[in-house]
Short mmCIF file of N, CA and C and ligand atoms in Angstrom, two decimals:
data_model
loop_
_atom_site.label_atom_id
_atom_site.label_comp_id
_atom_site.label_asym_id
_atom_site.label_seq_id
_atom_site.Cartn_x
_atom_site.Cartn_y
_atom_site.Cartn_z
N UNK A 1 17.07 12.27 19.34
CA UNK A 1 16.41 12.46 18.04
C UNK A 1 14.91 12.17 18.20
N UNK A 2 14.10 13.03 17.64
CA UNK A 2 12.66 12.80 17.75
C UNK A 2 12.20 11.89 16.62
N UNK A 3 11.17 11.13 16.91
CA UNK A 3 10.57 10.27 15.90
C UNK A 3 9.17 10.77 15.61
N UNK A 4 8.90 10.91 14.33
CA UNK A 4 7.57 11.32 13.90
C UNK A 4 6.75 10.06 13.63
N UNK A 5 5.50 10.05 14.09
CA UNK A 5 4.61 8.92 13.86
C UNK A 5 3.56 9.26 12.82
N UNK A 6 3.34 8.38 11.88
CA UNK A 6 2.31 8.61 10.86
C UNK A 6 1.52 7.33 10.63
N UNK A 7 0.22 7.52 10.48
CA UNK A 7 -0.65 6.39 10.13
C UNK A 7 -0.67 6.20 8.63
N UNK A 8 -0.50 4.96 8.21
CA UNK A 8 -0.54 4.60 6.79
C UNK A 8 -1.52 3.43 6.61
N UNK A 9 -2.46 3.55 5.69
CA UNK A 9 -3.41 2.46 5.43
C UNK A 9 -3.04 1.71 4.17
N UNK A 10 -3.21 0.41 4.20
CA UNK A 10 -3.11 -0.40 2.99
C UNK A 10 -4.52 -0.52 2.43
N UNK A 11 -4.67 -0.19 1.14
CA UNK A 11 -5.99 -0.23 0.52
C UNK A 11 -5.92 -1.03 -0.78
N UNK A 12 -6.95 -1.79 -1.05
CA UNK A 12 -7.01 -2.58 -2.28
C UNK A 12 -7.85 -3.82 -2.05
N UNK A 13 -8.21 -4.46 -3.17
CA UNK A 13 -9.10 -5.61 -3.12
C UNK A 13 -8.51 -6.79 -2.36
N UNK A 14 -9.37 -7.73 -2.09
CA UNK A 14 -9.02 -9.00 -1.45
C UNK A 14 -7.91 -9.70 -2.26
N UNK A 15 -6.89 -10.16 -1.55
CA UNK A 15 -5.83 -11.03 -2.13
C UNK A 15 -4.90 -10.35 -3.12
N UNK A 16 -4.87 -9.01 -3.13
CA UNK A 16 -3.90 -8.33 -4.01
C UNK A 16 -2.48 -8.39 -3.44
N UNK A 17 -2.39 -8.63 -2.12
CA UNK A 17 -1.07 -8.74 -1.49
C UNK A 17 -0.78 -7.68 -0.44
N UNK A 18 -1.81 -7.07 0.14
CA UNK A 18 -1.61 -6.01 1.15
C UNK A 18 -0.85 -6.55 2.36
N UNK A 19 -1.36 -7.65 2.90
CA UNK A 19 -0.74 -8.23 4.09
C UNK A 19 0.68 -8.71 3.77
N UNK A 20 0.84 -9.27 2.58
CA UNK A 20 2.16 -9.78 2.18
C UNK A 20 3.17 -8.65 2.01
N UNK A 21 2.74 -7.50 1.52
CA UNK A 21 3.66 -6.36 1.36
C UNK A 21 4.12 -5.85 2.73
N UNK A 22 3.19 -5.76 3.67
CA UNK A 22 3.55 -5.32 5.02
C UNK A 22 4.52 -6.33 5.64
N UNK A 23 4.21 -7.59 5.47
CA UNK A 23 5.05 -8.66 6.03
C UNK A 23 6.47 -8.61 5.44
N UNK A 24 6.55 -8.38 4.13
CA UNK A 24 7.87 -8.27 3.49
C UNK A 24 8.62 -7.06 4.03
N UNK A 25 7.94 -5.93 4.10
CA UNK A 25 8.61 -4.68 4.51
C UNK A 25 9.03 -4.73 5.98
N UNK A 26 8.16 -5.25 6.83
CA UNK A 26 8.42 -5.18 8.28
C UNK A 26 9.29 -6.35 8.74
N UNK A 27 9.04 -7.55 8.23
CA UNK A 27 9.75 -8.75 8.73
C UNK A 27 10.67 -9.39 7.69
N UNK A 28 10.65 -8.84 6.46
CA UNK A 28 11.41 -9.44 5.35
C UNK A 28 11.09 -10.92 5.18
N UNK A 29 9.80 -11.22 5.22
CA UNK A 29 9.34 -12.60 5.04
C UNK A 29 8.22 -12.65 4.02
N UNK A 30 8.01 -13.85 3.49
CA UNK A 30 6.90 -14.07 2.57
C UNK A 30 6.36 -15.48 2.81
N UNK A 31 5.04 -15.61 2.68
CA UNK A 31 4.41 -16.91 2.87
C UNK A 31 3.45 -17.15 1.71
N UNK A 32 3.58 -18.28 1.04
CA UNK A 32 2.70 -18.58 -0.08
C UNK A 32 1.28 -18.92 0.36
N UNK A 33 1.18 -19.40 1.58
CA UNK A 33 -0.16 -19.71 2.08
C UNK A 33 -0.90 -18.39 2.31
N UNK A 34 -2.20 -18.46 2.21
CA UNK A 34 -2.95 -17.25 2.47
C UNK A 34 -2.86 -16.89 3.96
N UNK A 35 -2.42 -15.67 4.22
CA UNK A 35 -2.28 -15.21 5.60
C UNK A 35 -3.56 -14.46 5.93
N UNK A 36 -4.48 -15.11 6.61
CA UNK A 36 -5.72 -14.39 6.84
C UNK A 36 -5.57 -13.52 8.07
N UNK A 37 -5.68 -12.22 7.85
CA UNK A 37 -5.64 -11.31 8.99
C UNK A 37 -7.08 -11.08 9.41
N UNK A 38 -7.29 -11.02 10.69
CA UNK A 38 -8.64 -10.83 11.21
C UNK A 38 -8.75 -9.43 11.77
N UNK A 39 -9.80 -8.73 11.36
CA UNK A 39 -9.97 -7.36 11.83
C UNK A 39 -8.88 -6.47 11.27
N UNK A 40 -8.40 -5.54 12.10
CA UNK A 40 -7.35 -4.63 11.66
C UNK A 40 -6.06 -5.01 12.37
N UNK A 41 -5.00 -5.14 11.60
CA UNK A 41 -3.71 -5.39 12.22
C UNK A 41 -2.85 -4.14 12.00
N UNK A 42 -2.23 -3.67 13.05
CA UNK A 42 -1.34 -2.52 12.92
C UNK A 42 0.09 -2.97 13.18
N UNK A 43 0.94 -2.79 12.17
CA UNK A 43 2.36 -3.10 12.32
C UNK A 43 3.11 -1.78 12.28
N UNK A 44 4.29 -1.77 12.85
CA UNK A 44 5.04 -0.51 12.76
C UNK A 44 6.44 -0.76 12.26
N UNK A 45 6.94 0.22 11.52
CA UNK A 45 8.34 0.16 11.11
C UNK A 45 8.88 1.58 11.06
N UNK A 46 10.08 1.73 11.61
CA UNK A 46 10.73 3.04 11.62
C UNK A 46 11.76 3.11 10.51
N UNK A 47 11.70 4.17 9.73
CA UNK A 47 12.66 4.37 8.65
C UNK A 47 13.40 5.69 8.88
N UNK A 48 14.63 5.72 8.40
CA UNK A 48 15.44 6.95 8.50
C UNK A 48 15.42 7.59 7.11
N UNK A 49 14.94 8.82 7.06
CA UNK A 49 14.82 9.50 5.77
C UNK A 49 15.76 10.72 5.76
N UNK A 50 16.64 10.78 4.77
CA UNK A 50 17.55 11.93 4.69
C UNK A 50 16.77 13.21 4.41
N UNK A 51 17.08 14.24 5.19
CA UNK A 51 16.36 15.51 5.07
C UNK A 51 17.29 16.62 5.54
N UNK A 52 17.55 17.58 4.69
CA UNK A 52 18.34 18.75 5.09
C UNK A 52 19.60 18.38 5.85
N UNK A 53 20.46 17.57 5.24
CA UNK A 53 21.76 17.18 5.80
C UNK A 53 21.69 16.34 7.06
N UNK A 54 20.51 15.86 7.41
CA UNK A 54 20.39 15.00 8.58
C UNK A 54 19.37 13.90 8.26
N UNK A 55 19.21 13.00 9.20
CA UNK A 55 18.20 11.96 9.01
C UNK A 55 17.02 12.23 9.92
N UNK A 56 15.83 12.06 9.37
CA UNK A 56 14.63 12.14 10.19
C UNK A 56 14.11 10.72 10.38
N UNK A 57 13.72 10.45 11.61
CA UNK A 57 13.22 9.14 11.97
C UNK A 57 11.69 9.17 11.87
N UNK A 58 11.17 8.30 11.02
CA UNK A 58 9.71 8.27 10.83
C UNK A 58 9.19 6.87 11.13
N UNK A 59 8.25 6.80 12.05
CA UNK A 59 7.61 5.51 12.34
C UNK A 59 6.30 5.43 11.57
N UNK A 60 6.24 4.44 10.69
CA UNK A 60 5.02 4.22 9.91
C UNK A 60 4.16 3.21 10.66
N UNK A 61 2.95 3.64 11.02
CA UNK A 61 1.99 2.73 11.65
C UNK A 61 1.16 2.18 10.50
N UNK A 62 1.38 0.92 10.16
CA UNK A 62 0.80 0.34 8.95
C UNK A 62 -0.48 -0.40 9.29
N UNK A 63 -1.59 0.17 8.85
CA UNK A 63 -2.91 -0.40 9.13
C UNK A 63 -3.32 -1.31 7.99
N UNK A 64 -3.61 -2.55 8.34
CA UNK A 64 -3.95 -3.57 7.35
C UNK A 64 -5.27 -4.21 7.76
N UNK A 65 -6.25 -4.09 6.88
CA UNK A 65 -7.60 -4.54 7.18
C UNK A 65 -7.88 -5.86 6.46
N UNK A 66 -8.46 -6.80 7.15
CA UNK A 66 -8.83 -8.08 6.52
C UNK A 66 -10.24 -7.98 5.94
N UNK A 67 -10.52 -8.83 4.96
CA UNK A 67 -11.90 -9.00 4.48
C UNK A 67 -12.47 -7.81 3.78
N UNK A 68 -12.31 -7.74 2.45
CA UNK A 68 -12.81 -6.59 1.70
C UNK A 68 -14.33 -6.48 1.79
N UNK A 69 -15.02 -7.60 2.00
CA UNK A 69 -16.49 -7.57 2.01
C UNK A 69 -17.03 -6.74 3.17
N UNK A 70 -16.24 -6.59 4.23
CA UNK A 70 -16.70 -5.78 5.36
C UNK A 70 -16.17 -4.36 5.29
N UNK A 71 -15.44 -4.06 4.23
CA UNK A 71 -14.77 -2.76 4.15
C UNK A 71 -15.76 -1.60 4.21
N UNK A 72 -16.90 -1.74 3.52
CA UNK A 72 -17.88 -0.65 3.47
C UNK A 72 -18.29 -0.17 4.86
N UNK A 73 -18.47 -1.12 5.78
CA UNK A 73 -18.95 -0.74 7.11
C UNK A 73 -17.88 -0.07 7.97
N UNK A 74 -16.66 -0.47 7.76
CA UNK A 74 -15.62 0.02 8.67
C UNK A 74 -14.71 1.07 8.03
N UNK A 75 -14.90 1.33 6.75
CA UNK A 75 -13.88 2.10 6.04
C UNK A 75 -13.68 3.50 6.61
N UNK A 76 -14.74 4.16 7.06
CA UNK A 76 -14.51 5.54 7.51
C UNK A 76 -13.63 5.57 8.76
N UNK A 77 -13.86 4.62 9.68
CA UNK A 77 -13.01 4.62 10.87
C UNK A 77 -11.61 4.12 10.55
N UNK A 78 -11.50 3.27 9.55
CA UNK A 78 -10.19 2.76 9.14
C UNK A 78 -9.36 3.86 8.48
N UNK A 79 -9.98 4.61 7.59
CA UNK A 79 -9.23 5.61 6.80
C UNK A 79 -9.05 6.93 7.54
N UNK A 80 -9.96 7.23 8.43
CA UNK A 80 -9.95 8.56 9.05
C UNK A 80 -8.63 8.85 9.76
N UNK A 81 -8.14 10.03 9.57
CA UNK A 81 -6.91 10.43 10.26
C UNK A 81 -5.65 9.81 9.68
N UNK A 82 -5.77 9.20 8.52
CA UNK A 82 -4.56 8.61 7.98
C UNK A 82 -3.75 9.68 7.25
N UNK A 83 -2.44 9.56 7.37
CA UNK A 83 -1.55 10.51 6.70
C UNK A 83 -1.20 10.04 5.30
N UNK A 84 -1.27 8.73 5.11
CA UNK A 84 -0.89 8.19 3.81
C UNK A 84 -1.55 6.87 3.54
N UNK A 85 -1.47 6.45 2.29
CA UNK A 85 -2.06 5.15 1.92
C UNK A 85 -1.25 4.54 0.79
N UNK A 86 -1.14 3.23 0.86
CA UNK A 86 -0.56 2.46 -0.23
C UNK A 86 -1.72 1.73 -0.90
N UNK A 87 -1.95 2.09 -2.16
CA UNK A 87 -3.04 1.51 -2.94
C UNK A 87 -2.46 0.34 -3.72
N UNK A 88 -3.00 -0.84 -3.47
CA UNK A 88 -2.39 -2.05 -4.04
C UNK A 88 -3.33 -2.69 -5.07
N UNK A 89 -2.78 -2.99 -6.25
CA UNK A 89 -3.51 -3.81 -7.22
C UNK A 89 -2.67 -5.03 -7.55
N UNK A 90 -3.32 -6.02 -8.14
CA UNK A 90 -2.68 -7.29 -8.50
C UNK A 90 -2.56 -7.31 -10.03
N UNK A 91 -1.33 -7.33 -10.52
CA UNK A 91 -1.09 -7.24 -11.96
C UNK A 91 -1.70 -8.40 -12.75
N UNK A 92 -2.13 -9.45 -12.09
CA UNK A 92 -2.76 -10.57 -12.79
C UNK A 92 -4.28 -10.44 -12.84
N UNK A 93 -4.84 -9.37 -12.21
CA UNK A 93 -6.31 -9.21 -12.17
C UNK A 93 -6.70 -7.76 -12.46
N UNK A 94 -7.10 -7.46 -13.72
CA UNK A 94 -7.39 -6.09 -14.13
C UNK A 94 -8.43 -5.38 -13.27
N UNK A 95 -9.41 -6.12 -12.74
CA UNK A 95 -10.46 -5.44 -11.96
C UNK A 95 -9.88 -4.82 -10.69
N UNK A 96 -8.76 -5.34 -10.23
CA UNK A 96 -8.17 -4.77 -9.01
C UNK A 96 -7.57 -3.39 -9.27
N UNK A 97 -7.19 -3.15 -10.52
CA UNK A 97 -6.70 -1.81 -10.88
C UNK A 97 -7.89 -0.86 -11.02
N UNK A 98 -8.94 -1.31 -11.71
CA UNK A 98 -10.13 -0.48 -11.89
C UNK A 98 -10.71 -0.07 -10.53
N UNK A 99 -10.67 -0.99 -9.59
CA UNK A 99 -11.25 -0.70 -8.27
C UNK A 99 -10.44 0.30 -7.46
N UNK A 100 -9.21 0.57 -7.86
CA UNK A 100 -8.41 1.55 -7.09
C UNK A 100 -9.08 2.92 -7.06
N UNK A 101 -9.83 3.25 -8.15
CA UNK A 101 -10.54 4.54 -8.16
C UNK A 101 -11.45 4.68 -6.94
N UNK A 102 -12.13 3.60 -6.60
CA UNK A 102 -13.08 3.64 -5.49
C UNK A 102 -12.34 3.89 -4.17
N UNK A 103 -11.24 3.15 -3.99
CA UNK A 103 -10.47 3.33 -2.74
C UNK A 103 -9.88 4.73 -2.66
N UNK A 104 -9.39 5.24 -3.80
CA UNK A 104 -8.77 6.57 -3.78
C UNK A 104 -9.83 7.62 -3.48
N UNK A 105 -11.01 7.46 -4.07
CA UNK A 105 -12.05 8.46 -3.81
C UNK A 105 -12.53 8.41 -2.36
N UNK A 106 -12.66 7.22 -1.82
CA UNK A 106 -13.00 7.08 -0.39
C UNK A 106 -11.93 7.75 0.48
N UNK A 107 -10.69 7.52 0.13
CA UNK A 107 -9.57 8.08 0.89
C UNK A 107 -9.60 9.60 0.84
N UNK A 108 -9.79 10.14 -0.38
CA UNK A 108 -9.73 11.59 -0.52
C UNK A 108 -10.92 12.28 0.14
N UNK A 109 -12.03 11.54 0.27
CA UNK A 109 -13.21 12.07 0.95
C UNK A 109 -12.97 12.10 2.47
N UNK A 110 -12.44 10.99 3.00
CA UNK A 110 -12.28 10.87 4.46
C UNK A 110 -11.04 11.61 4.97
N UNK A 111 -9.98 11.60 4.19
CA UNK A 111 -8.71 12.22 4.60
C UNK A 111 -8.12 12.99 3.42
N UNK A 112 -8.66 14.19 3.16
CA UNK A 112 -8.29 14.93 1.95
C UNK A 112 -6.80 15.24 1.83
N UNK A 113 -6.09 15.31 2.94
CA UNK A 113 -4.66 15.65 2.86
C UNK A 113 -3.75 14.43 2.79
N UNK A 114 -4.33 13.26 2.78
CA UNK A 114 -3.51 12.04 2.79
C UNK A 114 -2.69 11.94 1.51
N UNK A 115 -1.44 11.51 1.65
CA UNK A 115 -0.58 11.26 0.50
C UNK A 115 -0.78 9.81 0.07
N UNK A 116 -0.66 9.56 -1.22
CA UNK A 116 -0.87 8.18 -1.66
C UNK A 116 0.16 7.75 -2.68
N UNK A 117 0.32 6.43 -2.76
CA UNK A 117 1.25 5.83 -3.70
C UNK A 117 0.65 4.49 -4.13
N UNK A 118 0.98 4.08 -5.35
CA UNK A 118 0.38 2.86 -5.88
C UNK A 118 1.43 1.75 -5.98
N UNK A 119 1.07 0.57 -5.51
CA UNK A 119 1.92 -0.62 -5.64
C UNK A 119 1.22 -1.59 -6.59
N UNK A 120 1.81 -1.78 -7.77
CA UNK A 120 1.29 -2.76 -8.73
C UNK A 120 2.01 -4.07 -8.42
N UNK A 121 1.33 -4.94 -7.68
CA UNK A 121 1.98 -6.08 -7.03
C UNK A 121 1.89 -7.37 -7.85
N UNK A 122 2.69 -8.34 -7.45
CA UNK A 122 2.84 -9.66 -8.09
C UNK A 122 3.59 -9.54 -9.42
N UNK A 123 4.54 -8.64 -9.47
CA UNK A 123 5.34 -8.44 -10.67
C UNK A 123 6.19 -9.68 -10.98
N UNK A 124 6.37 -10.56 -10.01
CA UNK A 124 7.14 -11.79 -10.25
C UNK A 124 6.39 -12.78 -11.14
N UNK A 125 5.07 -12.66 -11.21
CA UNK A 125 4.28 -13.60 -12.03
C UNK A 125 4.30 -13.12 -13.48
N UNK A 126 5.48 -13.18 -14.09
CA UNK A 126 5.69 -12.53 -15.39
C UNK A 126 4.82 -13.09 -16.50
N UNK A 127 4.48 -14.37 -16.44
CA UNK A 127 3.66 -14.96 -17.51
C UNK A 127 2.16 -14.79 -17.30
N UNK A 128 1.80 -14.15 -16.19
CA UNK A 128 0.37 -14.00 -15.88
C UNK A 128 -0.08 -12.55 -15.85
N UNK A 129 0.77 -11.64 -16.32
CA UNK A 129 0.43 -10.22 -16.25
C UNK A 129 -0.76 -9.90 -17.17
N UNK A 130 -1.77 -9.24 -16.63
CA UNK A 130 -2.98 -8.92 -17.39
C UNK A 130 -3.22 -7.41 -17.44
N UNK A 131 -2.28 -6.64 -16.92
CA UNK A 131 -2.47 -5.19 -16.87
C UNK A 131 -1.29 -4.54 -17.60
N UNK A 132 -1.60 -3.72 -18.61
CA UNK A 132 -0.55 -2.97 -19.30
C UNK A 132 -0.11 -1.81 -18.42
N UNK A 133 1.16 -1.50 -18.44
CA UNK A 133 1.64 -0.41 -17.59
C UNK A 133 1.01 0.92 -17.96
N UNK A 134 0.60 1.07 -19.23
CA UNK A 134 -0.08 2.32 -19.62
C UNK A 134 -1.39 2.48 -18.85
N UNK A 135 -2.02 1.36 -18.47
CA UNK A 135 -3.26 1.44 -17.68
C UNK A 135 -2.94 1.92 -16.26
N UNK A 136 -1.85 1.45 -15.71
CA UNK A 136 -1.44 1.92 -14.37
C UNK A 136 -1.10 3.41 -14.45
N UNK A 137 -0.43 3.78 -15.54
CA UNK A 137 0.00 5.19 -15.68
C UNK A 137 -1.19 6.14 -15.78
N UNK A 138 -2.29 5.68 -16.38
CA UNK A 138 -3.49 6.54 -16.45
C UNK A 138 -3.96 6.94 -15.05
N UNK A 139 -3.95 5.99 -14.15
CA UNK A 139 -4.39 6.28 -12.77
C UNK A 139 -3.39 7.20 -12.09
N UNK A 140 -2.11 6.96 -12.32
CA UNK A 140 -1.11 7.80 -11.64
C UNK A 140 -1.20 9.24 -12.14
N UNK A 141 -1.53 9.42 -13.42
CA UNK A 141 -1.66 10.78 -13.94
C UNK A 141 -2.90 11.45 -13.35
N UNK A 142 -4.00 10.69 -13.34
CA UNK A 142 -5.25 11.26 -12.84
C UNK A 142 -5.14 11.73 -11.39
N UNK A 143 -4.43 10.97 -10.56
CA UNK A 143 -4.35 11.32 -9.14
C UNK A 143 -3.00 11.91 -8.75
N UNK A 144 -2.17 12.21 -9.74
CA UNK A 144 -0.83 12.75 -9.49
C UNK A 144 -0.08 11.91 -8.47
N UNK A 145 -0.09 10.62 -8.70
CA UNK A 145 0.55 9.69 -7.77
C UNK A 145 1.70 8.97 -8.48
N UNK A 146 2.64 8.49 -7.70
CA UNK A 146 3.69 7.65 -8.25
C UNK A 146 3.29 6.19 -8.11
N UNK A 147 3.94 5.32 -8.89
CA UNK A 147 3.68 3.90 -8.69
C UNK A 147 4.98 3.11 -8.77
N UNK A 148 4.95 1.96 -8.16
CA UNK A 148 6.07 1.02 -8.22
C UNK A 148 5.53 -0.35 -8.57
N UNK A 149 6.30 -1.07 -9.37
CA UNK A 149 6.04 -2.50 -9.57
C UNK A 149 6.63 -3.20 -8.37
N UNK A 150 5.85 -4.02 -7.72
CA UNK A 150 6.33 -4.68 -6.50
C UNK A 150 6.11 -6.18 -6.58
N UNK A 151 6.89 -6.88 -5.80
CA UNK A 151 6.64 -8.30 -5.55
C UNK A 151 6.91 -8.56 -4.08
N UNK A 152 5.84 -8.84 -3.35
CA UNK A 152 6.03 -9.22 -1.94
C UNK A 152 6.78 -10.54 -1.87
N UNK A 153 6.68 -11.33 -2.94
CA UNK A 153 7.33 -12.65 -2.95
C UNK A 153 8.85 -12.53 -3.04
N UNK A 154 9.34 -11.73 -4.01
CA UNK A 154 10.80 -11.59 -4.16
C UNK A 154 11.34 -10.40 -3.37
N UNK A 155 10.47 -9.48 -3.00
CA UNK A 155 10.90 -8.26 -2.33
C UNK A 155 11.14 -7.10 -3.28
N UNK A 156 11.12 -7.38 -4.57
CA UNK A 156 11.39 -6.34 -5.56
C UNK A 156 10.45 -5.14 -5.42
N UNK A 157 11.02 -3.96 -5.32
CA UNK A 157 10.23 -2.73 -5.28
C UNK A 157 9.58 -2.40 -3.95
N UNK A 158 9.63 -3.31 -3.00
CA UNK A 158 8.85 -3.12 -1.77
C UNK A 158 9.43 -1.99 -0.91
N UNK A 159 10.74 -2.03 -0.68
CA UNK A 159 11.37 -0.93 0.07
C UNK A 159 11.09 0.41 -0.62
N UNK A 160 11.19 0.40 -1.95
CA UNK A 160 11.02 1.65 -2.71
C UNK A 160 9.66 2.27 -2.48
N UNK A 161 8.62 1.45 -2.52
CA UNK A 161 7.27 2.03 -2.42
C UNK A 161 7.03 2.58 -1.01
N UNK A 162 7.46 1.85 0.01
CA UNK A 162 7.24 2.34 1.38
C UNK A 162 8.10 3.58 1.67
N UNK A 163 9.35 3.54 1.20
CA UNK A 163 10.24 4.67 1.48
C UNK A 163 9.83 5.92 0.70
N UNK A 164 9.31 5.74 -0.50
CA UNK A 164 8.84 6.90 -1.26
C UNK A 164 7.65 7.54 -0.52
N UNK A 165 6.75 6.70 -0.03
CA UNK A 165 5.62 7.25 0.72
C UNK A 165 6.13 7.95 1.99
N UNK A 166 7.11 7.35 2.65
CA UNK A 166 7.68 7.98 3.86
C UNK A 166 8.19 9.38 3.54
N UNK A 167 8.87 9.53 2.41
CA UNK A 167 9.38 10.86 2.04
C UNK A 167 8.22 11.84 1.81
N UNK A 168 7.15 11.37 1.16
CA UNK A 168 5.98 12.23 0.94
C UNK A 168 5.38 12.68 2.27
N UNK A 169 5.40 11.79 3.26
CA UNK A 169 4.79 12.10 4.56
C UNK A 169 5.58 13.16 5.31
N UNK A 170 6.83 13.36 4.93
CA UNK A 170 7.65 14.35 5.63
C UNK A 170 7.65 15.71 4.92
N UNK A 171 7.01 15.78 3.75
CA UNK A 171 7.02 17.05 3.01
C UNK A 171 6.21 18.12 3.73
P1 GDP B 1 -4.44 -9.32 0.91
O1 GDP B 1 -5.80 -9.96 0.97
O2 GDP B 1 -4.45 -8.14 0.00
O3 GDP B 1 -3.87 -9.01 2.26
O4 GDP B 1 -3.45 -10.38 0.19
P2 GDP B 1 -2.39 -11.38 0.84
O5 GDP B 1 -1.18 -10.66 1.27
O6 GDP B 1 -3.05 -12.26 1.83
O7 GDP B 1 -1.97 -12.24 -0.45
C1 GDP B 1 -2.94 -12.99 -1.17
C2 GDP B 1 -2.24 -14.16 -1.87
O8 GDP B 1 -1.33 -13.67 -2.87
C3 GDP B 1 -1.38 -15.01 -0.93
O9 GDP B 1 -1.48 -16.35 -1.35
C4 GDP B 1 0.01 -14.48 -1.14
O10 GDP B 1 0.98 -15.47 -0.87
C5 GDP B 1 -0.01 -14.10 -2.60
N1 GDP B 1 0.88 -12.97 -2.92
C6 GDP B 1 0.94 -11.78 -2.31
N2 GDP B 1 1.87 -10.98 -2.87
C7 GDP B 1 2.41 -11.72 -3.87
C8 GDP B 1 3.44 -11.45 -4.83
O11 GDP B 1 4.05 -10.38 -4.91
N3 GDP B 1 3.73 -12.46 -5.72
C9 GDP B 1 3.09 -13.68 -5.68
N4 GDP B 1 3.45 -14.58 -6.58
N5 GDP B 1 2.11 -13.94 -4.79
C10 GDP B 1 1.79 -12.98 -3.90
MG1 MG B 2 -4.72 -9.25 4.12
#
């Protein structure tokens, strides 16, 4: 069986949970301490996606960049050639949703054919939610993207968001 390889970038502001989502998806782990990633970390995970009565094996190369303050300088080399992106916002911080426009526009400029999906993360912090779902839906309509409520902490929605993107990458 052949395996298809695709590059996927995690995009979003500092501390929205990009590294935690990758960690949950790849290792099924979560850490409350801040996991500072230095530079770019590439993790991989292979998923089996049902397609035309068979399974296709897709290896997602998950690119995770540390330090949003340096993003401007490295973003073109980070995003270039990516097949897909997971855009992450933090449901407890409205500015992280507003900033998704910038990441999406950078992505569409550097990799016009890239598929994207939105992860509205930290859904477990139910008493701290500051973003109405209608606000998330406005972005999904504008960019014709799907979104999932996720929690890297509990794992809720995490498989769904990565697997949905995997299916888009095989279209
Ligand atoms: P990054 O800068 O986007 O990579 O964010 P991190 O993955 O380092 O997460 C930033 C902080 O938020 C860390 O303290 C994480 O433990 C925490 N965090 C990440 N995802 C979640 C989540 O879904 N729920 C909760 N409660 N905390 C989270
Ligand atoms: Mg990180």
